Amino acid sequence: MTKSVVAATKTPGLVLGLALLGTTLTGYLTVTHYLQAQPLFCTGQGTGCDLVLNSEYATLGGLPLTALGFLTYGALALLAGWVALASPTVQTERWPKIAWPVFLVSGAGTLFSGYLLFLLATVLRSPTGDLVFCPYCLTSAATMTGIWVLNLAGHSWEDGGKLWSNGVVLVAVMAVALTVIRGEQEQAIAVNHSFAGQLAQHLQTTNVKMYGAFWCPHCREQKAAFGEAAALVPYVECDPRGEKAQAALCQTKNIRSYPTWEIDGQLVEGARSLTDLAKLTGYQG
């Protein structure tokens, strides 16, 4: 049996398996994002994958990156499934036809995963300044890279020059795209953080308090709205199991839901936008 036949009968199944793993992973994270639930294995303390998934870098054009990943893995699963679920003879015919689509899609996904890992290693930090560990990010990056490697090794690329030239073009296009994306993200974050940081300091000086619990998804969402200024938010932990908990104070204040803001002695329940908080606290900017 030739290498191409072996690849056509085994590799598509492996690619399909990895694509389904990626689809399941990103689909799960997308659902938890919209349900504002805490994913498994996240600490909920703003030091791990919860910080990453709620950061400003976790969305693109208003859409969570997990949803974009779900669509990408889904497309790869459809391509691989079209081959893997066919008979061996049909697989041999179909396998070469998906070589370039899978090469381009998984290649772009691998490069984008590299960009996200770069952010994870150099930009994102816990409130104490430590590196953050995101098992979901690492798993997705490894999965996408695995698909790209399997596709690259599983085909008999007759035109090596075309392979190299297309690879260079793909890298160049992604480099430009990532540069534009990074620039827009940094510009938006700079504006938001400038306002958020000043607002958080205003909340401190006016004795405003945010009452919450470490496991509360709406509390994480509220903190995430402040970006890197989240550490400046005058936060009170109400769950006795949480870090630096002040459960007695929360009981004294009759806190019934999370998050709850205390502004001028009045309790305001629910997460609020930064603009709303500015109005409620009299912040002029």
mmCIF file of C-alpha atoms in Angstrom:
data_model
loop_
_atom_site.group_PDB
_atom_site.id
_atom_site.type_symbol
_atom_site.label_atom_id
_atom_site.label_comp_id
_atom_site.label_asym_id
_atom_site.label_seq_id
_atom_site.Cartn_x
_atom_site.Cartn_y
_atom_site.Cartn_z
ATOM 1 C CA MET A 1 0.000 0.000 0.000
ATOM 2 C CA THR A 2 1.460 3.367 -1.030
ATOM 3 C CA LYS A 3 1.995 6.276 1.326
ATOM 4 C CA SER A 4 -0.826 8.268 -0.284
ATOM 5 C CA VAL A 5 -3.288 5.407 0.195
ATOM 6 C CA VAL A 6 -2.234 4.917 3.824
ATOM 7 C CA ALA A 7 -2.627 8.653 4.436
ATOM 8 C CA ALA A 8 -6.020 8.668 2.772
ATOM 9 C CA THR A 9 -7.310 5.894 5.027
ATOM 10 C CA LYS A 10 -5.776 6.886 8.374
ATOM 11 C CA THR A 11 -4.897 10.568 8.495
ATOM 12 C CA PRO A 12 -8.404 11.936 7.747
ATOM 13 C CA GLY A 13 -9.729 10.091 10.785
ATOM 14 C CA LEU A 14 -7.021 11.597 12.982
ATOM 15 C CA VAL A 15 -7.692 15.075 11.601
ATOM 16 C CA LEU A 16 -11.417 14.577 12.163
ATOM 17 C CA GLY A 17 -10.799 13.471 15.746
ATOM 18 C CA LEU A 18 -8.707 16.549 16.530
ATOM 19 C CA ALA A 19 -11.187 18.847 14.781
ATOM 20 C CA LEU A 20 -14.049 17.401 16.828
ATOM 21 C CA LEU A 21 -11.991 17.852 19.995
ATOM 22 C CA GLY A 22 -11.414 21.498 19.094
ATOM 23 C CA THR A 23 -15.077 21.978 18.186
ATOM 24 C CA THR A 24 -16.184 20.520 21.516
ATOM 25 C CA LEU A 25 -13.692 22.587 23.493
ATOM 26 C CA THR A 26 -14.460 25.927 21.838
ATOM 27 C CA GLY A 27 -18.185 25.188 21.748
ATOM 28 C CA TYR A 28 -18.182 24.549 25.493
ATOM 29 C CA LEU A 29 -16.287 27.766 26.191
ATOM 30 C CA THR A 30 -18.620 29.741 23.928
ATOM 31 C CA VAL A 31 -21.669 28.419 25.776
ATOM 32 C CA THR A 32 -20.165 29.253 29.178
ATOM 33 C CA HIS A 33 -19.322 32.727 27.867
ATOM 34 C CA TYR A 34 -22.894 33.526 26.899
ATOM 35 C CA LEU A 35 -24.321 31.856 30.011
ATOM 36 C CA GLN A 36 -21.779 33.775 32.111
ATOM 37 C CA ALA A 37 -20.829 30.505 33.781
ATOM 38 C CA GLN A 38 -17.429 29.487 35.086
ATOM 39 C CA PRO A 39 -15.687 26.850 32.930
ATOM 40 C CA LEU A 40 -14.266 23.773 34.591
ATOM 41 C CA PHE A 41 -10.696 24.033 35.892
ATOM 42 C CA CYS A 42 -10.856 27.834 36.100
ATOM 43 C CA THR A 43 -10.002 29.170 39.544
ATOM 44 C CA GLY A 44 -12.545 31.980 39.560
ATOM 45 C CA GLN A 45 -9.988 34.143 41.360
ATOM 46 C CA GLY A 46 -8.875 36.130 38.313
ATOM 47 C CA THR A 47 -5.517 34.359 38.097
ATOM 48 C CA GLY A 48 -6.006 31.696 35.422
ATOM 49 C CA CYS A 49 -8.151 30.903 32.406
ATOM 50 C CA ASP A 50 -11.003 32.984 33.859
ATOM 51 C CA LEU A 51 -8.811 36.079 33.532
ATOM 52 C CA VAL A 52 -7.841 35.140 29.968
ATOM 53 C CA LEU A 53 -11.387 34.359 28.832
ATOM 54 C CA ASN A 54 -12.701 37.622 30.298
ATOM 55 C CA SER A 55 -9.881 39.839 29.040
ATOM 56 C CA GLU A 56 -10.200 42.466 26.314
ATOM 57 C CA TYR A 57 -8.162 40.192 24.048
ATOM 58 C CA ALA A 58 -10.795 37.438 24.262
ATOM 59 C CA THR A 59 -13.114 39.104 21.740
ATOM 60 C CA LEU A 60 -12.773 40.266 18.157
ATOM 61 C CA GLY A 61 -15.353 42.539 16.609
ATOM 62 C CA GLY A 62 -17.655 41.901 19.553
ATOM 63 C CA LEU A 63 -17.528 38.127 19.019
ATOM 64 C CA PRO A 64 -15.730 35.884 21.531
ATOM 65 C CA LEU A 65 -12.648 34.215 20.071
ATOM 66 C CA THR A 66 -14.009 30.889 21.272
ATOM 67 C CA ALA A 67 -16.905 31.296 18.816
ATOM 68 C CA LEU A 68 -14.473 32.013 15.979
ATOM 69 C CA GLY A 69 -12.510 28.944 17.023
ATOM 70 C CA PHE A 70 -15.708 26.896 17.014
ATOM 71 C CA LEU A 71 -16.429 27.946 13.424
ATOM 72 C CA THR A 72 -12.854 27.193 12.360
ATOM 73 C CA TYR A 73 -12.771 23.749 13.946
ATOM 74 C CA GLY A 74 -16.250 23.068 12.589
ATOM 75 C CA ALA A 75 -15.102 23.823 9.044
ATOM 76 C CA LEU A 76 -12.095 21.528 9.470
ATOM 77 C CA ALA A 77 -14.320 18.783 10.889
ATOM 78 C CA LEU A 78 -16.632 19.009 7.870
ATOM 79 C CA LEU A 79 -13.703 18.773 5.455
ATOM 80 C CA ALA A 80 -12.096 15.853 7.288
ATOM 81 C CA GLY A 81 -15.434 14.116 7.794
ATOM 82 C CA TRP A 82 -16.173 14.338 4.072
ATOM 83 C CA VAL A 83 -13.122 12.126 3.578
ATOM 84 C CA ALA A 84 -12.921 10.030 6.756
ATOM 85 C CA LEU A 85 -16.531 8.812 6.665
ATOM 86 C CA ALA A 86 -16.321 7.615 3.058
ATOM 87 C CA SER A 87 -15.217 4.200 1.829
ATOM 88 C CA PRO A 88 -11.455 3.585 1.463
ATOM 89 C CA THR A 89 -11.633 3.943 -2.314
ATOM 90 C CA VAL A 90 -13.521 7.218 -2.123
ATOM 91 C CA GLN A 91 -11.176 8.442 0.606
ATOM 92 C CA THR A 92 -8.229 8.007 -1.747
ATOM 93 C CA GLU A 93 -10.009 10.187 -4.311
ATOM 94 C CA ARG A 94 -11.193 12.858 -1.893
ATOM 95 C CA TRP A 95 -8.153 13.184 0.361
ATOM 96 C CA PRO A 96 -6.002 15.193 -2.108
ATOM 97 C CA LYS A 97 -8.925 17.567 -2.759
ATOM 98 C CA ILE A 98 -8.959 18.925 0.792
ATOM 99 C CA ALA A 99 -5.177 19.326 1.066
ATOM 100 C CA TRP A 100 -5.040 23.046 0.332
ATOM 101 C CA PRO A 101 -8.226 24.094 2.182
ATOM 102 C CA VAL A 102 -7.072 22.307 5.344
ATOM 103 C CA PHE A 103 -3.533 23.640 4.901
ATOM 104 C CA LEU A 104 -4.748 27.242 4.705
ATOM 105 C CA VAL A 105 -7.412 27.052 7.433
ATOM 106 C CA SER A 106 -5.339 25.105 9.956
ATOM 107 C CA GLY A 107 -2.236 27.125 9.077
ATOM 108 C CA ALA A 108 -4.048 30.390 9.752
ATOM 109 C CA GLY A 109 -5.457 28.906 12.956
ATOM 110 C CA THR A 110 -2.013 27.794 14.091
ATOM 111 C CA LEU A 111 -0.517 31.232 13.473
ATOM 112 C CA PHE A 112 -3.390 32.908 15.307
ATOM 113 C CA SER A 113 -2.951 30.474 18.210
ATOM 114 C CA GLY A 114 0.709 31.464 18.311
ATOM 115 C CA TYR A 115 -0.322 35.107 18.565
ATOM 116 C CA LEU A 116 -2.648 34.311 21.471
ATOM 117 C CA LEU A 117 0.078 32.361 23.265
ATOM 118 C CA PHE A 118 2.367 35.352 22.767
ATOM 119 C CA LEU A 119 -0.217 37.546 24.517
ATOM 120 C CA LEU A 120 -0.554 34.948 27.260
ATOM 121 C CA ALA A 121 3.192 34.949 27.873
ATOM 122 C CA THR A 122 3.930 38.663 27.543
ATOM 123 C CA VAL A 123 0.793 40.733 28.171
ATOM 124 C CA LEU A 124 -1.798 39.037 30.353
ATOM 125 C CA ARG A 125 -1.035 39.016 34.057
ATOM 126 C CA SER A 126 -2.854 38.189 37.269
ATOM 127 C CA PRO A 127 -3.756 41.054 39.647
ATOM 128 C CA THR A 128 -0.492 40.298 41.481
ATOM 129 C CA GLY A 129 1.546 40.526 38.278
ATOM 130 C CA ASP A 130 2.142 36.779 37.891
ATOM 131 C CA LEU A 131 1.918 34.769 34.685
ATOM 132 C CA VAL A 132 -1.454 33.130 34.090
ATOM 133 C CA PHE A 133 -2.018 29.494 33.167
ATOM 134 C CA CYS A 134 -4.767 28.724 30.661
ATOM 135 C CA PRO A 135 -5.142 24.982 29.945
ATOM 136 C CA TYR A 136 -7.875 25.632 27.388
ATOM 137 C CA CYS A 137 -5.614 27.986 25.419
ATOM 138 C CA LEU A 138 -2.741 25.509 25.382
ATOM 139 C CA THR A 139 -5.005 22.592 24.438
ATOM 140 C CA SER A 140 -6.558 24.496 21.554
ATOM 141 C CA ALA A 141 -3.166 25.632 20.262
ATOM 142 C CA ALA A 142 -1.822 22.071 20.389
ATOM 143 C CA THR A 143 -4.956 20.734 18.681
ATOM 144 C CA MET A 144 -4.834 23.217 15.806
ATOM 145 C CA THR A 145 -1.106 22.680 15.332
ATOM 146 C CA GLY A 146 -1.668 18.922 15.319
ATOM 147 C CA ILE A 147 -4.223 19.249 12.517
ATOM 148 C CA TRP A 148 -1.804 21.341 10.463
ATOM 149 C CA VAL A 149 1.070 18.884 10.972
ATOM 150 C CA LEU A 150 -1.075 15.837 10.148
ATOM 151 C CA ASN A 151 -2.357 17.456 6.976
ATOM 152 C CA LEU A 152 1.136 18.521 5.949
ATOM 153 C CA ALA A 153 2.643 15.079 6.581
ATOM 154 C CA GLY A 154 -0.321 13.135 5.235
ATOM 155 C CA HIS A 155 -0.238 14.439 1.670
ATOM 156 C CA SER A 156 2.152 13.827 -1.192
ATOM 157 C CA TRP A 157 2.859 17.426 -2.169
ATOM 158 C CA GLU A 158 4.016 17.119 -5.770
ATOM 159 C CA ASP A 159 4.790 20.816 -6.177
ATOM 160 C CA GLY A 160 7.119 21.696 -3.318
ATOM 161 C CA GLY A 161 7.663 25.191 -4.672
ATOM 162 C CA LYS A 162 3.947 25.936 -4.557
ATOM 163 C CA LEU A 163 3.780 24.617 -1.005
ATOM 164 C CA TRP A 164 6.553 26.940 0.139
ATOM 165 C CA SER A 165 5.231 29.961 -1.762
ATOM 166 C CA ASN A 166 1.704 29.498 -0.416
ATOM 167 C CA GLY A 167 3.119 29.062 3.055
ATOM 168 C CA VAL A 168 5.050 32.321 2.781
ATOM 169 C CA VAL A 169 1.964 34.140 1.476
ATOM 170 C CA LEU A 170 -0.118 32.740 4.339
ATOM 171 C CA VAL A 171 2.426 33.897 6.924
ATOM 172 C CA ALA A 172 2.627 37.348 5.319
ATOM 173 C CA VAL A 173 -1.155 37.770 5.187
ATOM 174 C CA MET A 174 -1.563 36.622 8.788
ATOM 175 C CA ALA A 175 1.268 38.905 9.913
ATOM 176 C CA VAL A 176 -0.501 41.911 8.401
ATOM 177 C CA ALA A 177 -3.874 40.817 9.794
ATOM 178 C CA LEU A 178 -2.488 40.243 13.291
ATOM 179 C CA THR A 179 -0.687 43.587 13.218
ATOM 180 C CA VAL A 180 -3.946 45.350 12.375
ATOM 181 C CA ILE A 181 -5.855 43.382 15.010
ATOM 182 C CA ARG A 182 -3.239 44.089 17.678
ATOM 183 C CA GLY A 183 -3.217 47.787 16.827
ATOM 184 C CA GLU A 184 -6.992 48.084 17.094
ATOM 185 C CA GLN A 185 -7.036 46.102 20.332
ATOM 186 C CA GLU A 186 -4.319 48.216 21.922
ATOM 187 C CA GLN A 187 -6.006 51.452 20.886
ATOM 188 C CA ALA A 188 -9.360 50.376 22.300
ATOM 189 C CA ILE A 189 -7.766 49.058 25.488
ATOM 190 C CA ALA A 190 -5.749 52.230 26.025
ATOM 191 C CA VAL A 191 -8.875 54.370 25.807
ATOM 192 C CA ASN A 192 -10.888 52.033 28.004
ATOM 193 C CA HIS A 193 -8.175 51.616 30.597
ATOM 194 C CA SER A 194 -7.571 55.318 30.843
ATOM 195 C CA PHE A 195 -11.214 55.896 31.665
ATOM 196 C CA ALA A 196 -11.537 52.693 33.720
ATOM 197 C CA GLY A 197 -8.453 53.408 35.801
ATOM 198 C CA GLN A 198 -9.553 56.927 36.655
ATOM 199 C CA LEU A 199 -13.069 55.721 37.435
ATOM 200 C CA ALA A 200 -11.749 52.965 39.726
ATOM 201 C CA GLN A 201 -9.655 55.504 41.619
ATOM 202 C CA HIS A 202 -12.719 57.731 41.909
ATOM 203 C CA LEU A 203 -14.678 54.809 43.390
ATOM 204 C CA GLN A 204 -11.975 54.356 46.006
ATOM 205 C CA THR A 205 -11.863 58.018 47.018
ATOM 206 C CA THR A 206 -15.667 58.252 47.297
ATOM 207 C CA ASN A 207 -15.869 55.118 49.480
ATOM 208 C CA VAL A 208 -17.873 53.129 46.925
ATOM 209 C CA LYS A 209 -17.863 49.360 47.455
ATOM 210 C CA MET A 210 -18.547 46.410 45.188
ATOM 211 C CA TYR A 211 -19.805 43.334 47.043
ATOM 212 C CA GLY A 212 -19.471 39.959 45.342
ATOM 213 C CA ALA A 213 -18.324 36.347 45.490
ATOM 214 C CA PHE A 214 -15.387 34.633 43.813
ATOM 215 C CA TRP A 215 -17.665 32.131 42.033
ATOM 216 C CA CYS A 216 -20.089 34.768 40.719
ATOM 217 C CA PRO A 217 -19.925 35.052 36.876
ATOM 218 C CA HIS A 218 -21.544 38.500 36.900
ATOM 219 C CA CYS A 219 -18.887 39.675 39.350
ATOM 220 C CA ARG A 220 -16.149 38.475 37.006
ATOM 221 C CA GLU A 221 -17.895 40.240 34.146
ATOM 222 C CA GLN A 222 -18.088 43.433 36.196
ATOM 223 C CA LYS A 223 -14.395 43.297 37.080
ATOM 224 C CA ALA A 224 -13.471 42.468 33.492
ATOM 225 C CA ALA A 225 -15.159 45.700 32.383
ATOM 226 C CA PHE A 226 -12.354 47.558 34.179
ATOM 227 C CA GLY A 227 -9.656 45.655 32.277
ATOM 228 C CA GLU A 228 -6.241 45.922 33.885
ATOM 229 C CA ALA A 229 -7.710 48.446 36.331
ATOM 230 C CA ALA A 230 -9.777 45.657 37.910
ATOM 231 C CA ALA A 231 -7.284 45.443 40.765
ATOM 232 C CA LEU A 232 -8.222 49.027 41.695
ATOM 233 C CA VAL A 233 -11.916 48.255 42.109
ATOM 234 C CA PRO A 234 -12.915 48.524 45.810
ATOM 235 C CA TYR A 235 -14.110 44.934 46.004
ATOM 236 C CA VAL A 236 -15.476 43.134 49.068
ATOM 237 C CA GLU A 237 -15.524 39.315 49.019
ATOM 238 C CA CYS A 238 -18.690 37.999 50.665
ATOM 239 C CA ASP A 239 -18.153 34.250 50.464
ATOM 240 C CA PRO A 240 -16.274 32.982 53.547
ATOM 241 C CA ARG A 241 -14.313 30.626 51.288
ATOM 242 C CA GLY A 242 -13.015 33.472 49.156
ATOM 243 C CA GLU A 243 -9.732 35.317 49.492
ATOM 244 C CA LYS A 244 -9.771 38.083 52.121
ATOM 245 C CA ALA A 245 -13.467 37.435 52.751
ATOM 246 C CA GLN A 246 -15.554 39.888 54.781
ATOM 247 C CA ALA A 247 -18.690 37.807 55.166
ATOM 248 C CA ALA A 248 -19.744 39.557 58.371
ATOM 249 C CA LEU A 249 -19.656 42.960 56.674
ATOM 250 C CA CYS A 250 -21.784 41.633 53.813
ATOM 251 C CA GLN A 251 -24.341 40.310 56.290
ATOM 252 C CA THR A 252 -24.385 43.627 58.108
ATOM 253 C CA LYS A 253 -24.979 45.433 54.814
ATOM 254 C CA ASN A 254 -27.758 42.942 53.978
ATOM 255 C CA ILE A 255 -26.203 41.979 50.642
ATOM 256 C CA ARG A 256 -28.649 39.659 48.864
ATOM 257 C CA SER A 257 -27.263 39.336 45.335
ATOM 258 C CA TYR A 258 -23.941 39.673 43.541
ATOM 259 C CA PRO A 259 -22.606 41.998 42.496
ATOM 260 C CA THR A 260 -24.072 44.775 44.623
ATOM 261 C CA TRP A 261 -22.655 48.292 44.653
ATOM 262 C CA GLU A 262 -22.804 50.531 47.694
ATOM 263 C CA ILE A 263 -22.935 54.153 46.538
ATOM 264 C CA ASP A 264 -23.534 56.979 49.001
ATOM 265 C CA GLY A 265 -24.959 54.475 51.471
ATOM 266 C CA GLN A 266 -27.436 53.104 48.922
ATOM 267 C CA LEU A 267 -27.303 49.553 47.549
ATOM 268 C CA VAL A 268 -27.440 49.146 43.770
ATOM 269 C CA GLU A 269 -27.781 45.536 42.645
ATOM 270 C CA GLY A 270 -26.441 44.041 39.421
ATOM 271 C CA ALA A 271 -23.484 44.578 37.100
ATOM 272 C CA ARG A 272 -23.255 48.068 35.630
ATOM 273 C CA SER A 273 -21.454 49.537 32.663
ATOM 274 C CA LEU A 274 -18.603 51.923 33.371
ATOM 275 C CA THR A 275 -20.725 54.760 32.021
ATOM 276 C CA ASP A 276 -23.548 53.923 34.432
ATOM 277 C CA LEU A 277 -21.133 53.733 37.359
ATOM 278 C CA ALA A 278 -19.708 57.107 36.415
ATOM 279 C CA LYS A 279 -23.191 58.649 36.421
ATOM 280 C CA LEU A 280 -24.233 56.955 39.663
ATOM 281 C CA THR A 281 -21.100 58.091 41.476
ATOM 282 C CA GLY A 282 -20.874 61.568 39.978
ATOM 283 C CA TYR A 283 -17.629 60.946 38.117
ATOM 284 C CA GLN A 284 -17.047 63.709 35.553
ATOM 285 C CA GLY A 285 -13.957 62.303 33.836
#
